[in-house]
PDB file of C-alpha atoms in Angstrom:
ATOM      1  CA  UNK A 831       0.000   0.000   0.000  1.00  0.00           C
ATOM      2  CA  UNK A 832       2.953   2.152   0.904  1.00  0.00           C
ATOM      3  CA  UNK A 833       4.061   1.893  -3.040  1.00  0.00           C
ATOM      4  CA  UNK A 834       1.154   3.190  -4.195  1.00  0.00           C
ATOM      5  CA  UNK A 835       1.642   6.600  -2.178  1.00  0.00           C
ATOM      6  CA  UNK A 836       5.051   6.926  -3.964  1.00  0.00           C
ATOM      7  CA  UNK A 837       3.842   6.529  -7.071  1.00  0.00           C
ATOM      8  CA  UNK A 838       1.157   9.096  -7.001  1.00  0.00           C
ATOM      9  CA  UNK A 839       4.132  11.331  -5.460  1.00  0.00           C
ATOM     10  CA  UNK A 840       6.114  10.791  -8.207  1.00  0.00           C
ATOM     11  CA  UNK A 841       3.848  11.457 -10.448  1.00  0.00           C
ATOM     12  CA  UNK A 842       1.966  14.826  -9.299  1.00  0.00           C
ATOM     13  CA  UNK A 843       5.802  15.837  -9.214  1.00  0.00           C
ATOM     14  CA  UNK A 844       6.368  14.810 -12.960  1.00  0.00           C
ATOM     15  CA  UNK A 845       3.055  16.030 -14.091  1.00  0.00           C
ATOM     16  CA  UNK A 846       3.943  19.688 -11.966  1.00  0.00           C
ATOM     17  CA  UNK A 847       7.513  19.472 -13.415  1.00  0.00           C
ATOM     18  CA  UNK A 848       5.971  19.235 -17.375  1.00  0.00           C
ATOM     19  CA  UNK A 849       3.742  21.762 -16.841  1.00  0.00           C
ATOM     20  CA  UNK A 850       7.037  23.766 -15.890  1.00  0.00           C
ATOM     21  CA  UNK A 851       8.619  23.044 -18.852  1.00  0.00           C
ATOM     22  CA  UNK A 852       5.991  23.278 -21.450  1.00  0.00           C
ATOM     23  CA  UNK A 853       5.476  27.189 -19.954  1.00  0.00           C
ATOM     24  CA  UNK A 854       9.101  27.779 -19.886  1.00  0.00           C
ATOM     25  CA  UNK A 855       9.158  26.771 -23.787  1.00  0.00           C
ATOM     26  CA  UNK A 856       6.551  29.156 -24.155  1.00  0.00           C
ATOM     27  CA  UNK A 857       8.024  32.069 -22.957  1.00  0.00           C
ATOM     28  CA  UNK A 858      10.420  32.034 -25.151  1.00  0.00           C
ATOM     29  CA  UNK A 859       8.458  32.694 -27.856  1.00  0.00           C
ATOM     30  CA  UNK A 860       6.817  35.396 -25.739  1.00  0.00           C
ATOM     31  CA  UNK A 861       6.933  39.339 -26.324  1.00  0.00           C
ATOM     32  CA  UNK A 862       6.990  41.471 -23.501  1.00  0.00           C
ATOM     33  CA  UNK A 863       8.110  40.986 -20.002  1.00  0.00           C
ATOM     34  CA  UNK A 864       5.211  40.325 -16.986  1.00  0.00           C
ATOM     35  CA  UNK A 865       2.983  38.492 -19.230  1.00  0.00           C
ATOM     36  CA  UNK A 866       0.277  36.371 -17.329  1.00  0.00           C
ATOM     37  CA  UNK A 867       2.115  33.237 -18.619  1.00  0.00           C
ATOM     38  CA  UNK A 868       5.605  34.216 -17.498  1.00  0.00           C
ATOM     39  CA  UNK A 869       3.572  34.416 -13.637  1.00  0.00           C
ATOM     40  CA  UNK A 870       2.340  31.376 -14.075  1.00  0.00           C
ATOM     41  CA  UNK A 871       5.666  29.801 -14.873  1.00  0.00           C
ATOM     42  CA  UNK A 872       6.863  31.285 -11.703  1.00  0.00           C
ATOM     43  CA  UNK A 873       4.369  30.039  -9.284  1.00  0.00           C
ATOM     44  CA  UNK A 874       4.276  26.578 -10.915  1.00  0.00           C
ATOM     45  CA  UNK A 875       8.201  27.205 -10.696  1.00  0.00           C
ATOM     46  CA  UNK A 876       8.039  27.594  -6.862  1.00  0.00           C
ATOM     47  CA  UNK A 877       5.610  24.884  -6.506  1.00  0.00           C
ATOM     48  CA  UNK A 878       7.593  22.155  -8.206  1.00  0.00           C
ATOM     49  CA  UNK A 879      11.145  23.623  -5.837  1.00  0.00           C
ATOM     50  CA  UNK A 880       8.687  23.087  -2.879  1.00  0.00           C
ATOM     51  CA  UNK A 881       7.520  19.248  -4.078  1.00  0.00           C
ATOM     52  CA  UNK A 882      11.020  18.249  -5.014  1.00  0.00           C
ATOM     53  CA  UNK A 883      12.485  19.421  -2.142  1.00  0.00           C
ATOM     54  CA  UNK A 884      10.202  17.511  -0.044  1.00  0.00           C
ATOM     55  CA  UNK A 885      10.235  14.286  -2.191  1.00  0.00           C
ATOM     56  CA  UNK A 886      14.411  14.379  -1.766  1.00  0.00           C
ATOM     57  CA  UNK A 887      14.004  14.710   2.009  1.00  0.00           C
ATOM     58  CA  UNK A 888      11.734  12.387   2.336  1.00  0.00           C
ATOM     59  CA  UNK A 889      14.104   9.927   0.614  1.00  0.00           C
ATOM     60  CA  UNK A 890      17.532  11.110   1.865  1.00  0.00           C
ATOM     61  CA  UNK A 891      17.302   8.060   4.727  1.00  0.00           C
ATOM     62  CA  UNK A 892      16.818   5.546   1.652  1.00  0.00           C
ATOM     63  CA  UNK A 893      19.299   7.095  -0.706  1.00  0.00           C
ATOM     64  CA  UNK A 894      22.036   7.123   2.155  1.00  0.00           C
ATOM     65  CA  UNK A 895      21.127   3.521   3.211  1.00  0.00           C
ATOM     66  CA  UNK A 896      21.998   2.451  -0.474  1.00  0.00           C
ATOM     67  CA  UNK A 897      25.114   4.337  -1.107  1.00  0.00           C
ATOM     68  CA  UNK A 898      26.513   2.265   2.658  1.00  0.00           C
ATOM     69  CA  UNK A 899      29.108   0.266   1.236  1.00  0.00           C
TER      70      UNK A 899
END
């Protein structure tokens, strides 16, 4: 059951992280600084630093655990 909580983790984080990228793409194409898009990209931007950081600390005790010799 625990795996299952992971996995929708992981996901919402890849899903947040796309949407991230596919704005970011965007911009660049974009005249004009402050457009609504550009603020969007931001908060999504602080949104996926917030879930990433979280999903690392939560799995710093595994990571650490499998780099033990």
């Amino acid at each position: 059951m625990e795996q299952a909580g992971k996995n929708k983790v992981t996901a919402v984080l890849s899903i947040v992280f796309l949407l991230l990228s596919v704005t970011g793409i965007v911009i660049l194409g974009v005249n004009g600084a402050n457009s609504p898009l550009e603020l969007w990209h931001y908060k999504i931007g602080i949104i996926t630093t917030a879930m990433a950081i979280g999903h690392i600390r939560k799995r710093l005790s595994a990571l650490r655990k499998s780099l033990k010799p």
